[in-house]
């Protein structure tokens, strides 16, 4: 079995800070990250989806965590085709528009290239410290299984190389019928890590919990099973505490996944209060990592 890493998709969520998970002495961004790193060796940075990180910020993350700690970085929304706030872009790259949100085609080609280069350059301190794991490209629900979308997946990998990317697909067409085998074979052929997901089923954005490794690194994200999945309130959407029985049922699947890859990243994205941290700790125990 390959190496298993377990962590959560946030360490700064306001509802987490309001819980009792952090000790009173962990009351600054620095002390909270240092405390988090005593409990887990992996974390996903969600803030980078909403705005490109500053290089100084990435440098501080590297300095505040021990050797062997890993940061997975969520790709900036513009790079995955999501609507992006104009205000999230550097002033000199903002298009002349009255719109609050834009898509990639709203930028001129050079500005688009600059967004890419600045995003990747900001991650260099983590890469240099050996603490950069995967760059998570979570694509929108309208990103279907089409030739040009497949081509974009390979373009993403090319742009990011030698940094590693991981692909989370959120449109069911990638998994309809024989498409599951086609999707996994495509990702394996291009050595692109596939991000398995556990999420509520029966919604237009639902994808099945296909557990498979398509590269030397595997990843799985647990979104929970909230009955308010369609809510625009993210805490209602992700506010789900997994039961011990659910996690026990997942344990052999996770061991199997780890048997297919050299390293497996397990991330709890049920970020409400300390739910993610509690469930991540339970999984560590169930998988014998304590």
Backbone as a ProteinNet text record, in pm:
[ID]
protein_1_A
[PRIMARY]
XXXXXXXXXXXXXXXXXXXXXXXXXXXXXXXXXXXXXXXXXXXXXXXXXXXXXXXXXXXXXXXXXXXXXXXXXXXXXXXXXXXXXXXXXXXXXXXXXXXXXXXXXXXXXXXXXXXXXXXXXXXXXXXXXXXXXXXXXXXXXXXXXXXXXXXXXXXXXXXXXXXXXXXXXXXXXXXXXXXXXXXXXXXXXXXXXXXXXXXXXXXXXXXXXXXXXXXXXXXXXXXXXXXXXXXXXXXXXXXXXXXXXXXXXXXXXXXXXXXXXXXXXXXXXXXXXXXXXXXXXXXXXXXXXX
[TERTIARY]
84.1	0	87	52.1	127.9	103.9	170.2	159.1	21.4	-35.7	-166.2	-147.9	-207.9	-209.8	-355	-385.9	-523.2	-521.7	-617.3	-629.4	-766.5	-780.2	-908.8	-893.7	-1007.5	-1007.6	-1003.3	-978.9	-966.6	-909.6	-840.6	-801.9	-841.2	-913.9	-947.9	-1096.4	-1180	-1323	-1375.7	-1456.9	-1506.3	-1578.5	-1653	-1724.8	-1628.6	-1514.9	-1411.4	-1348.3	-1319.6	-1259.1	-1352.8	-1483.6	-1581	-1603.4	-1553.4	-1566.3	-1455.3	-1449.9	-1346.8	-1228.4	-1215	-1108.6	-970.2	-954.3	-825.4	-815.7	-699.9	-681.7	-679.6	-703	-706.6	-573.3	-465.9	-334.7	-313.8	-394.2	-385.6	-483.5	-444.6	-537.5	-489.5	-391.3	-343.5	-331.4	-326.1	-308.9	-186.2	-76.7	45.4	28.9	-23.5	-34.5	-140.1	-242.4	-343.6	-285.3	-211.6	-151.8	-50.3	29.4	127.1	55.4	-57.4	-132.2	-192	-253.9	-313.1	-209.3	-88	17.7	67.2	28.2	60.6	-39.9	-153.9	-260.1	-266.4	-235.4	-245.8	-122.7	-92.9	22.8	-18	-147.3	-198.5	-309.9	-314.4	-425.8	-452	-576.3	-611.1	-638.7	-579.7	-600.7	-714.8	-824.2	-943.5	-942.6	-875.3	-878.7	-822	-732.9	-669.8	-766.8	-882.1	-986.9	-1049	-1060	-1128.3	-1036.1	-908	-811.8	-673.6	-592	-456.5	-379	-298.9	-223	-106.9	-59.9	62.3	180.2	290.8	408.5	453	438.8	478	391.5	264.5	174.6	216.5	244.3	288.8	419.8	506.3	632.5	607.6	509.7	479.4	420.2	338.7	283.7	396.7	492	604.7	684.5	703.7	785	715.2	582.6	508	472.2	517.5	483.2	610.4	603.8	723.3	758.9	876.3	919.8	822.5	789.1	697.5	552.3	521.6	384.2	353.8	227.3	189.6	68.5	77.9	-32.5	-85.4	-212.6	-279	-344.3	-331.5	-378.2	-494.4	-604.5	-717.8	-693.2	-705.2	-675.2	-770.7	-717.6	-794.9	-913.9	-1029	-1154.5	-1147.1	-1076.8	-1069.6	-1004.7	-913.5	-838.8	-918.1	-1032.2	-1118.3	-1249.8	-1261.8	-1381.2	-1499.2	-1476.1	-1582.3	-1594.4	-1711.3	-1721.6	-1629.7	-1560.7	-1459.2	-1484.7	-1476.1	-1494.1	-1381.7	-1420.2	-1320.5	-1226.6	-1280.8	-1201	-1095.5	-1107.2	-1008.8	-881.8	-888.1	-772.2	-685.1	-554.8	-468.9	-523.4	-515.7	-576.4	-532.7	-403.8	-352.7	-399.8	-462	-510.2	-662.1	-727.7	-873.4	-923.4	-1021.7	-1076.8	-1164.6	-1184.7	-1270.8	-1414.7	-1480.5	-1616.1	-1692.3	-1824	-1910	-1956.2	-1921	-1963.9	-1885.3	-1952.3	-1884.3	-1808.4	-1863.2	-1801.1	-1769.2	-1659.4	-1619.3	-1576.6	-1563	-1510.3	-1378.1	-1301.8	-1169.5	-1170.8	-1276.1	-1276.9	-1294.5	-1316.6	-1328.6	-1191.9	-1085.6	-950	-882.8	-796	-717.9	-612.4	-561.9	-472.4	-353.3	-291	-174.1	-212.1	-324.5	-370.4	-400.2	-460.8	-490.2	-360	-259.2	-130.4	-66.7	-83.2	-27.4	-94.7	-224.8	-294.9	-233.6	-212	-151.3	-11.9	71.6	210.3	219.8	136.4	140.8	89.6	-15	-68.1	38.8	103.3	203.2	327.5	368.7	487	466.9	344.4	316.3	333.2	327	339.3	483.9	576.8	716.8	774.6	742.8	798.8	758.2	635.9	592.4	665.1	677.7	748.1	894.2	957.7	1098.4	1120.1	1020.2	1030.5	989.9	948.4	905	770.1	689.1	561.3	439.7	461	349.2	306.6	181	129.4	67.4	-66.5	-141.3	-206.4	-214.9	-296.8	-430.5	-533.2	-665.5	-740.3	-768.3	-851.6	-991.2	-1078.9	-1217.8	-1300.9	-1346.5	-1415.7	-1564.9	-1628.4	-1769.7	-1863.5	-1987.5	-2084	-2111.8	-2082.9	-2108.8	-1986.9	-1882.6	-1762.3	-1786.9	-1837.3	-1881.8	-1769.4	-1797.1	-1698.4	-1700	-1612	-1598.8	-1450.8	-1423.7	-1285	-1207.7	-1268.4	-1194.7	-1171.6	-1263.4	-1242.2	-1130.4	-1124.1	-1012.6	-880.1	-881.2	-759.8	-718.8	-818.1	-784	-720.2	-764.6	-703.4	-554.5	-520.9	-379.3	-304.4	-373.3	-310.4	-278.1	-370.3	-349.4	-225.2	-213.7	-97.8	30.9	26.6	145	184.5	87.1	116.2	176.7	129	171.3	301	338	457.5	579.2	663.4	664.5	574.7	497.1	404.2	294.1	241.4	140.3	0.3	-86.5	-225.9	-312.3	-433.3	-533.7	-665.1	-748.3	-868.2	-993	-1080.1	-1211.3	-1318.3	-1390.1	-1493.1	-1630	-1712.9	-1842.9	-1959.8	-1940.1	-2050.9	-2068.8	-2191.5	-2217.3	-2179.4	-2166.3	-2137.3	-2003.9	-1912.1	-1783.2	-1798.5	-1914.2	-1932.4	-2056.8	-2122.4	-2241.1	-2199.9	-2259.9	-2235.3	-2088	-2043.9	-1904.4	-1808.2	-1862.2	-1775	-1682.5	-1723.2	-1635.9	-1501.9	-1507.3	-1383.5	-1304.2	-1374.8	-1306.5	-1237	-1307.9	-1252.3	-1128	-1136.4	-1022.9	-905.4	-933.6	-826.7	-756.4	-835.1	-777.7	-685.2	-731.3	-650.4	-523.6	-536.4	-418.2	-318	-367.1	-278.2	-195.5	-255.8	-186	-130.5	-134.7	-81	-138.5	-268.2	-339	-411.2	-377.6	-447.7	-595.3	-678.5	-823.5	-864.4	-953.3	-1002.1	-1137.1	-1137.5	-1262.7	-1342.4	-1473.3	-1555.2	-1663.9	-1693.4	-1811.6	-1903.3	-2023.5	-2113.3	-2257.8	-2353.4	-2494	-2526.8	-2611.9	-2653.1	-2794.3	-2828.9	-2963.3	-2980.8	-2871.3	-2878	-2816.5	-2846.6	-2792.6	-2640.5	-2582.5	-2436.9	-2370.4	-2448.2	-2394.7	-2310.4	-2200.6	-2121.6	-2104.8	-2094.5	-2086.5	-1952.1	-1948.2	-1822.7	-1733.2	-1681.1	-1589.8	-1453.7	-1408.6	-1281.9	-1176.3	-1082.3	-978.8	-858	-742.8	-619.7	-580.9	-544.9	-506.2	-362.2	-292	-152	-83.9	40.3	114.1	63.6	-16.3	-81.5	-231.5	-301.2	-447.2	-504.6	-628.6	-692	-840.1	-893.2	-1036.7	-1079.9	-1194.7	-1248.3	-1388.2	-1410.8	-1539	-1620.3	-1728.3	-1812.2	-1929.2	-1952.5	-2065.9	-2192	-2300.2	-2428.5	-2540.8	-2517.5	-2618.3	-2745.4	-2860.7	-2988	-3019.2	-2923.5	-2938	-2826.1	-2795.1	-2684.3	-2702.8	-2825	-2848.8	-2852.6	-2834.4	-2837	-2718.5	-2741	-2632.3	-2549.7	-2598.1	-2524	-2424.5	-2294.7	-2196.2	-2192.9	-2231.3	-2229.9	-2348.2	-2459.6	-2569.6	-2532.4	-2464.3	-2428.4	-2327.4	-2228.8	-2121.4	-2129	-2232.8	-2245	-2296.2	-2209	-2246.2	-2136	-2174.1	-2079.4	-2095.3	-1989.6	-1995.3	-2003.8	-2083.7	-2092.8	-1972.8	-1945	-1834.8	-1860.8	-1987.6	-2021.4	-1988.2	-2021.4	-1990	-1839.8	-1763.4	-1619.2	-1560.8	-1616.5	-1571	-1595.8	-1710	-1740.4	-1642.7	-1592	-1499.2	-1357.5	-1322.2	-1183.5	-1125	-1192.7	-1132.2	-1119	-1210.1	-1200.1	-1077.2	-1051.4	-935.7	-805.5	-805.7	-686.5	-663.6	-773.5	-761.5	-707.6	-755.7	-706.3	-557.7	-517.7	-376.9	-290.1	-351.6	-278.1	-250.5	-318.5	-301.9	-206.4	-166.8	-85.7	26.5	129.3	239.8	202.3	109.8	64.3	-84.2	-160.5	-304	-339.2	-407.7	-450.1	-599	-632.7	-771.1	-805.9	-905.4	-940.2	-1087.2	-1112.6	-1249.4	-1290.2	-1393.5	-1441.4	-1575.7	-1614.2	-1737.9	-1707.2	-1673.3	-1618.8	-1727.6	-1771.3	-1861.2	-1822.5	-1806.1	-1759.3	-1630.7	-1617.7	-1498	-1528.7	-1635.1	-1675.9	-1561.8	-1498.6	-1393	-1276.4	-1237.5	-1124.8	-1158.3	-1279.9	-1319.8	-1321.4	-1379.4	-1385.3	-1247.8	-1162	-1026.2	-949.8	-967.6	-901.2	-953.2	-1084.5	-1142.2	-1084.4	-1070.8	-1015.2	-870.4	-793.6	-655	-650.5	-740.3	-742.5	-787.7	-894.1	-946	-845.9	-761.8	-663	-527.9	-523.6	-403.7	-288.2	-319.9	-214.8	-174.6	-240.2	-202.6	-106.3
-119.9	0	124.1	220.5	344.4	433.9	547	642.5	707.6	718	783.6	915.9	1019.5	1149.6	1192.2	1243.4	1284.1	1426.6	1506	1642.9	1698.7	1829.4	1893.9	2002.8	2048.8	2147.5	2290.4	2306.1	2440.9	2431.6	2537.5	2547.8	2684.2	2765.1	2900.9	2933	2832.6	2859.5	2927.1	3032.3	3104.8	3015.7	2917.3	2829.9	2736.5	2704.1	2625.6	2709.9	2834.9	2923.1	2945.4	2937.9	2957.7	2831.5	2719	2593.7	2587	2476.2	2459.5	2378.7	2363.3	2275.9	2334.9	2462.6	2526.7	2562.9	2543.4	2591.2	2743.9	2802.6	2948.4	3012.7	2938.2	2992.9	3003.4	2930.3	2937	3042.6	3167.5	3277.9	3374.4	3330.6	3409.6	3316.3	3370.1	3283.3	3192.2	3246.4	3166.7	3053.3	3084.3	2979.6	2875.6	2916.6	2818.9	2719.4	2769.7	2678.3	2587	2642.1	2558.3	2449.3	2484.8	2385.1	2279.9	2325.9	2231.4	2128.3	2174.5	2087.1	1986.8	2003.5	1900.7	1786.5	1807.5	1707.6	1633.9	1707	1649.3	1689.8	1609.4	1639.5	1686.2	1717.9	1761.6	1862.3	1965	2058.5	2106.5	2139.3	2198.3	2346.8	2428.6	2573.2	2608.9	2654.3	2688	2833.6	2921.1	3064.9	3097.3	3012.3	3038.2	3022	2963	2954.3	3092.1	3170.6	3299.8	3413.6	3400.6	3503.3	3440.3	3478.3	3422.8	3456	3363.3	3388.6	3484.3	3544.7	3624.2	3532.5	3556.1	3473	3479.5	3597.4	3613.1	3526.8	3512.1	3428.3	3282.9	3236.1	3097.5	3073.4	3171.2	3158.4	3144	3220.2	3210.8	3074.7	3019	2884.8	2782.3	2792.8	2698.7	2711.3	2834.4	2857.4	2814.1	2810.3	2781.4	2634.4	2550.4	2408.5	2324.3	2205.8	2121.9	2053.5	1999.2	1922.3	1806.6	1780.4	1671.3	1712.6	1835.8	1883.3	1916.6	1894.4	1913	2004.5	2097.9	2185.8	2147.9	2115.2	2107.1	2242.5	2291.8	2426.1	2417.7	2481.3	2484.1	2590	2552.2	2642.3	2761.2	2875.9	2999.5	2975.9	3028.1	3002.4	3032.4	3137.6	3174.7	3064.3	2989.3	2886.2	2757.5	2748.1	2630.5	2663.5	2787.1	2823.9	2866	2889.9	2939.5	3091.4	3146.3	3292.6	3346	3453.2	3508.8	3657.1	3700.8	3842.5	3924.8	4029.2	4118	4171.4	4197.8	4252.3	4154.2	4025.2	3926	3931	3998.2	4008.1	4126.3	4116.8	4235.5	4351.5	4471	4586.7	4602.9	4579	4600.9	4494.8	4387.7	4282.1	4282.7	4372.3	4374.3	4430.3	4364.9	4416.3	4538.4	4615.5	4733.5	4687.8	4663.5	4611.3	4656.9	4662.2	4695.1	4569.4	4454.1	4327.6	4301.2	4239.6	4202.5	4071.5	3982.3	3851.9	3833.4	3768.8	3743.7	3598.9	3558.6	3428.4	3451.1	3344.7	3363.6	3442.1	3425.9	3493.2	3644.6	3695.8	3840.8	3908.5	3828.5	3885	3879	3976.2	3965.6	3856.6	3797.5	3681.3	3702.7	3819.9	3842.2	3849.7	3912.9	3919.9	3779.8	3696.5	3558.2	3483.2	3500.7	3436.2	3486.3	3614.5	3671.2	3614.2	3589.8	3527.8	3390.7	3312.9	3180.7	3191.6	3275	3282.1	3333	3429.8	3483.1	3380.7	3307.6	3204.1	3099.9	3050.7	2946.3	2999.6	3121.7	3179.5	3195.8	3226.2	3246.7	3118.5	3002.6	2874.7	2828.6	2903.2	2861.7	2840.7	2925.4	2899.3	2763.8	2721.6	2589.8	2479.4	2497.5	2398.4	2387.4	2500.3	2501.2	2433.9	2445.7	2385.3	2238.1	2185.8	2046.8	2024.4	2130.3	2120.8	2139.8	2148.4	2162	2024	1990.7	1861.6	1871	1873.8	1879	2015.8	2060.6	2177	2122.8	2147.3	2090.3	2175.7	2117.2	2182	2120.3	2194.4	2150	2219.4	2142.2	2201.2	2217.8	2313.8	2344.6	2236.2	2236.5	2133.9	2133.7	2243.5	2246.9	2202.2	2155.9	2105.4	1959.1	1934.2	1800.6	1722.5	1596.2	1512.3	1541.8	1635.1	1675.8	1677	1670.1	1665.9	1789.4	1910	2030.8	2039.5	1984.2	1982.3	1885	1771.2	1679	1745.9	1818.9	1889	1992	2055.4	2154	2086.5	1966	1893.9	1870.5	1833.1	1811.5	1944.4	2051.3	2183.7	2227.9	2203.3	2238.6	2167.7	2039	1963.2	2018.9	2054.6	2109.2	2243.5	2330.4	2462.4	2452.6	2358.3	2348.3	2270	2188.1	2104.5	2191.2	2144.1	2011.9	1999.3	2102.5	2091.8	1993.4	1924.4	1821.7	1879.1	1837.7	1879	1757.6	1783.3	1678.7	1731	1640.5	1678.4	1629	1723.3	1687.4	1726.3	1625.9	1644.8	1641.3	1740.1	1750.9	1752.6	1686.2	1668.2	1518.9	1470.2	1326.2	1260.9	1340.6	1280.1	1206	1245.1	1176.8	1033.7	1004.7	875.5	800.3	849.7	781.3	657.2	544.1	421.7	387.7	367.1	330	447.4	566	684.1	677.8	606.2	595.8	534.6	421.9	355.6	445.3	516	606	720.1	777.2	888.5	845.4	733.1	686.2	648	588.9	550.7	674.7	778.8	903.8	965.1	969.5	1028.3	945.9	813.8	729	750.1	760.4	776.3	904.1	1006.2	1134.1	1154.7	1049	1051.3	1167.2	1185.8	1291.6	1231.6	1272.2	1220.9	1258.7	1159.8	1177.6	1197.1	1292.4	1317.5	1248.1	1142.4	1074.7	1166.5	1154.9	1237.5	1153.1	1188.1	1134.9	1253.7	1247	1362.7	1315.6	1404.7	1367.2	1326.8	1227.1	1179.3	1228.7	1221.8	1257.9	1402.4	1477.6	1617.5	1631.4	1741.7	1762	1769.7	1810.8	1822.9	1699.5	1595.6	1476.8	1392.2	1341.8	1240.9	1122.9	1002.5	884.1	874.2	802.5	786.9	679.6	708.3	615.4	622.7	511.8	508.8	443.4	522.8	471.3	563.6	505.8	582.9	584.6	701.2	713	761.8	777.2	821.2	772.7	815	770.5	835.6	943.9	1007.6	995.3	951.8	941.8	1042.7	1081.8	1179	1150.9	1180.7	1169.2	1282.4	1342	1452.2	1412.5	1431.5	1398.8	1526.5	1539.4	1659.1	1646.3	1525.8	1506.9	1467.8	1453.1	1414.4	1501.2	1630.1	1722.7	1714.6	1721.7	1723.4	1863.7	1955.8	2092.6	2123	2023.8	2035	2149.6	2182.9	2289.2	2427.9	2435.3	2564.4	2650.6	2781.3	2874.1	2908.1	2865.4	2881.4	2766.2	2796.7	2689.3	2605.9	2664.8	2588.6	2492	2528.3	2432.8	2323.2	2362.2	2267.8	2163.5	2207.6	2117.4	2078.6	2125	2096.2	1955.8	1859.3	1719.1	1647.2	1584.8	1508.9	1360.7	1300.4	1157.4	1075.2	971.3	880.3	786.2	725.7	630.4	512.9	472.1	360.9	396.5	517	558.8	555	605	607.5	466.3	379.1	239.7	173	203.7	146.2	196.2	318.5	374.4	322.3	280.3	243.9	141.1	27.9	-68.1	-12.6	74.7	136.1	226.8	297.4	386.9	307.6	194.8	109.5	55.9	19.4	-28.9	77.6	200.8	312.1	333.5	327.2	345.2	233.4	118	7.4	28.3	127.1	154.4	270.2	343	463.5	471.2	544.9	561.6	649.8	746	834.8	865.5	867.1	895.1	1008.8	1110.3	1225.8	1214.1	1215.4	1206.8	1338.6	1407.9	1540.1	1547.8	1592.4	1613.6	1756.9	1768.4	1899	1934	1861.5	1891.8	2000.2	2117.2	2224.8	2308.4	2261.6	2337.4	2303.4	2406.8	2385.1	2301.1	2200.3	2116	1979.6	1971.6	1843.5	1779.2	1856.7	1801.3	1750.8	1829	1789.4	1664	1656.9	1539	1414.7	1425.8	1309.6	1270.6	1368.3	1337.1	1262.2	1303.4	1233.7	1091.4	1073.2	938.5	849.8	904.9	826.7	789.7	880.4	849.6	727.5	725.3	613.8	484.4	493.9	374	313.4	399.2	350.2	320.5	330	294	390.4	518.5	618.4	687.2	654.2	712.4	621
0	0	0	-84.5	-93.1	27.3	27.4	137.7	139.9	257.8	276.8	348.4	293.2	359.6	378	496.2	527.8	580.4	533	580.2	549.6	559.1	536.5	430.7	378.6	271	323.5	449	505.8	646.2	686.4	827.8	884.3	802.6	846.4	834.8	808.4	794.4	921.6	907.1	1026	1126.1	1077.4	1170.9	1243.4	1180.2	1249	1358.9	1327.5	1427.7	1545.7	1519	1625.8	1708.5	1659.8	1734.9	1839.7	1910.8	2013.5	1963.7	1831.4	1781.9	1808.3	1783.3	1812.1	1959.9	2019.6	2158.1	2159.4	2273.7	2284.1	2245.5	2260.1	2225.4	2073.7	1997.1	1850.2	1802.6	1813.2	1788.6	1679.5	1601.5	1487.6	1368.1	1244.2	1127.9	1140.4	1193.9	1206.4	1306.7	1426.6	1528.8	1492.8	1418.7	1376.9	1277	1179.1	1082	1149	1240.1	1311.2	1391.6	1455.3	1533	1440.8	1331.4	1235.4	1191.3	1164.5	1113.2	1216.6	1343	1442.7	1438	1373.2	1367.9	1233.8	1124.5	991	909.1	806.2	720.7	581.7	564.6	435.1	456.6	372	375.4	233.1	204.8	76.2	97	11.8	18.8	-75.7	-19.3	-96.9	-142.2	-67.9	-96.7	-234.1	-285	-414.6	-531.1	-505.9	-608.5	-631.5	-526.3	-533.4	-575.9	-550.9	-590.5	-595.6	-693.4	-700	-572.9	-525.1	-401.5	-425.2	-318.6	-324.3	-293	-358.8	-335.9	-190.3	-127.6	12.8	103.8	67.6	146.8	138.3	16.4	-0.6	74.4	75.4	148.2	298.2	350.1	493.5	527.6	438.6	462.5	473	382.8	384.7	514	560.5	679.4	807.8	806.9	929.8	947.1	857	863.6	863.8	922.2	933.2	802	796.8	680	658.4	533.8	502.8	493.2	533	522.9	376.9	336.5	196.5	182.8	88.1	52.9	-85.9	-94.7	-223.7	-249.7	-370.2	-403.8	-502.1	-468.2	-559.7	-666.1	-793.4	-903.7	-905.7	-945.1	-957.8	-1051.2	-1013.7	-1084.8	-1234.2	-1272.5	-1414.4	-1497	-1435.8	-1507.6	-1523.3	-1456.7	-1470.6	-1540.8	-1590.5	-1665.5	-1581	-1452.6	-1365.6	-1378.9	-1350.2	-1344.6	-1235.7	-1267.3	-1177.5	-1155.2	-1031	-1000.6	-1064.5	-1132.8	-1192.1	-1084.4	-967.7	-857	-806.2	-843.5	-799.9	-883	-997.4	-1085.7	-1046.8	-1071	-1052.6	-1135.6	-1082.7	-1148.8	-1293.7	-1319.1	-1454.4	-1554.1	-1504.5	-1594.4	-1609.6	-1539.7	-1545.6	-1679	-1739.2	-1864.9	-1839.6	-1941.8	-1932.5	-1948.7	-1837.5	-1839.9	-1717	-1730.4	-1616.9	-1544.2	-1598.8	-1537.8	-1410	-1314	-1189.6	-1205.8	-1288.2	-1310.1	-1458.5	-1485.7	-1623.5	-1640.4	-1767.1	-1804.5	-1878.6	-1902.3	-1964.4	-2095.5	-2176.7	-2306.6	-2295.9	-2174.4	-2155.7	-2150.6	-2133	-2125.8	-2262.4	-2287.3	-2409.9	-2388.7	-2496.4	-2484.1	-2390.5	-2395.1	-2310.6	-2163.4	-2133.2	-1993.8	-1941.2	-2024.8	-1985.7	-1955.7	-2041.5	-2017.7	-1888.6	-1860.6	-1737.9	-1613.8	-1620.8	-1507.8	-1479.1	-1582.2	-1566.4	-1503.7	-1561.2	-1514.9	-1372.1	-1336.4	-1199.4	-1098.3	-1135.7	-1045.7	-1016.4	-1119.7	-1100.2	-1030.5	-1061	-997.5	-846.9	-807.2	-665.3	-584.4	-651	-581.5	-567.9	-625.9	-626.8	-486.1	-386.5	-252.7	-195.6	-222.3	-175.3	-250.8	-381.7	-463.9	-420.8	-398.3	-358.9	-223.8	-136.5	-3.1	-2.7	-118.7	-126	-60.2	-51.6	19.5	-71.7	-201.5	-293.6	-340.6	-313.8	-356	-493.7	-497.7	-622.7	-640.4	-764.8	-796.8	-843.9	-766	-793.8	-895.4	-1009.7	-1109.8	-1100.7	-1034.1	-1016.6	-1124.1	-1220.5	-1333.9	-1306.5	-1372.5	-1345.5	-1398.7	-1351.8	-1393.7	-1543.1	-1613.1	-1757.4	-1838.9	-1774.2	-1842.1	-1876.7	-1997.1	-2038.2	-2105.2	-2134.1	-2200.3	-2350.5	-2389.8	-2529.6	-2566.4	-2696	-2740.5	-2696	-2712.4	-2675.8	-2525.3	-2445.6	-2301.3	-2263.4	-2331.2	-2307.7	-2343.5	-2453.2	-2494.4	-2389.2	-2326.5	-2224.2	-2102	-2069.1	-1957.8	-1983.6	-2104.6	-2135.6	-2141.1	-2183.3	-2183.8	-2041.7	-1949.6	-1809.1	-1755.4	-1784.4	-1736.8	-1796.9	-1924.9	-1991.5	-1931.5	-1908.7	-1852.9	-1712.7	-1635.9	-1495.6	-1475.8	-1571.5	-1556.4	-1521.9	-1427.5	-1364.9	-1242.1	-1210.6	-1098.7	-1135.2	-1034.4	-1058.8	-1046.6	-1136.5	-1130.3	-1097.7	-1053.1	-1033.3	-1088.2	-1138.2	-1211.7	-1139.7	-1104	-1048	-1149.5	-1198.2	-1300.8	-1234.7	-1265.9	-1198.2	-1296.2	-1409.4	-1503.2	-1528.1	-1520.3	-1524.5	-1656.5	-1765.6	-1895.5	-1896.6	-1809.5	-1803	-1750	-1689.5	-1622.4	-1669.9	-1775.3	-1827.3	-1905.7	-1871.4	-1946.9	-1958	-2083.9	-2108.9	-2093.1	-2069.3	-2059.1	-1938.6	-1834.3	-1716.8	-1755.5	-1827.3	-1869.6	-1963.2	-2053.7	-2147	-2072.9	-1973.8	-1896.5	-1819.9	-1750.9	-1671.6	-1761	-1876.9	-1967.7	-2022.7	-2054.2	-2103.5	-1998	-1874.2	-1767.1	-1743.4	-1747.7	-1729.1	-1842.1	-1964.4	-2079.4	-2067.1	-2006.6	-1992.5	-1850.7	-1769.8	-1633	-1552.5	-1565.4	-1493.1	-1372.6	-1251.2	-1133.3	-1134.2	-1113.9	-1107.2	-961.9	-937.8	-802.7	-784.9	-705.3	-671.2	-578.4	-581.3	-491.9	-426.4	-302.9	-234.5	-211.6	-268.8	-265.8	-273	-245.3	-257.9	-401.5	-415.4	-547.2	-579.6	-707.5	-748.3	-789.7	-796.1	-838.8	-977.7	-1044.8	-1179.1	-1179	-1067	-1057	-997.4	-970.3	-904.4	-999.7	-947.5	-1017.9	-922.7	-977.7	-891.2	-819.9	-707.5	-631.9	-693.5	-811.9	-879	-810.3	-757.3	-683.8	-771.9	-819.1	-908.5	-906.5	-932.2	-946.1	-1092.9	-1143.5	-1284.1	-1300.7	-1191.3	-1195	-1067.9	-1047.6	-929.4	-801.7	-816.8	-701.8	-720.7	-617.6	-620.2	-521.7	-543.6	-454.6	-442.2	-325.7	-302.8	-211	-243.1	-163.7	-114.9	13.4	75.3	93.9	15.4	20.9	118.6	172.7	262.8	188.5	264.9	206.3	262.9	262.1	313.1	229.9	298	225.3	173.8	192.6	141.1	41.2	-41.3	-134.5	-233.2	-267.7	-366.1	-302.5	-172.3	-104	-147.6	-155.1	-186.6	-62.6	53.2	177.3	186.6	176.3	170.9	298.2	409.6	533.4	540.8	477.8	465.3	366	259	152.8	201.5	278	320.1	467.6	536.2	678.5	704.1	692.3	710.7	787.5	896.6	977.1	944.2	890.5	858.3	986.8	981.1	1095.3	1093.2	1206.6	1212.7	1120	1108.3	1018.2	873.3	831.7	694.8	670.3	765.3	748.1	750.4	833.5	836	701.1	639.2	507.8	401	419.9	322.8	341.6	461.6	491.7	395.1	365.6	272.1	130.1	90.1	-43.4	-49.8	59.2	62.3	63.4	133.9	131.4	-8.9	-76.1	-213.6	-306.5	-288.4	-369.8	-345.3	-219.6	-185.1	-242.8	-268.2	-328.6	-476.1	-536.8	-679.6	-707.2	-604.4	-625.4	-522.2	-557.1	-463.4	-346.1	-369.9	-265	-287.5	-179.3	-187.8	-94.1	-148.3	-70.5	-39.7	87.8	133.6	200.8	146.6	197.1	234.8	356.9	402.5	367.2	286.2	242.2	306.9	410.1	483.3	586.5	532.9	616.5	682.4	793.7	881.1	1024.1	1107.1	1243.9	1236.3	1322.2	1318.1	1257.3	1175.5	1116.6	1037.9	949.6	864.6	948.7	1049	1134.1	1215.1	1266.3	1344	1256.6	1137.1	1048.3	996	969.4	924	1032.4	1157.3	1268.2	1282.2	1261.8	1267.6	1158.3	1039	928.6	955.1	1012.5	1046.8	1138.3	1234.7	1329.5	1261.9	1181.7	1114.2	1018.5	958.4	862.5	927.4	1059.8	1132.7	1115.4	1094.5	1074.5	1204.2	1314.8	1443.6	1518.1
[MASK]
++++++++++++++++++++++++++++++++++++++++++++++++++++++++++++++++++++++++++++++++++++++++++++++++++++++++++++++++++++++++++++++++++++++++++++++++++++++++++++++++++++++++++++++++++++++++++++++++++++++++++++++++++++++++++++++++++++++++++++++++++++++++++++++++++++++++++++++++++++++++++++++++++

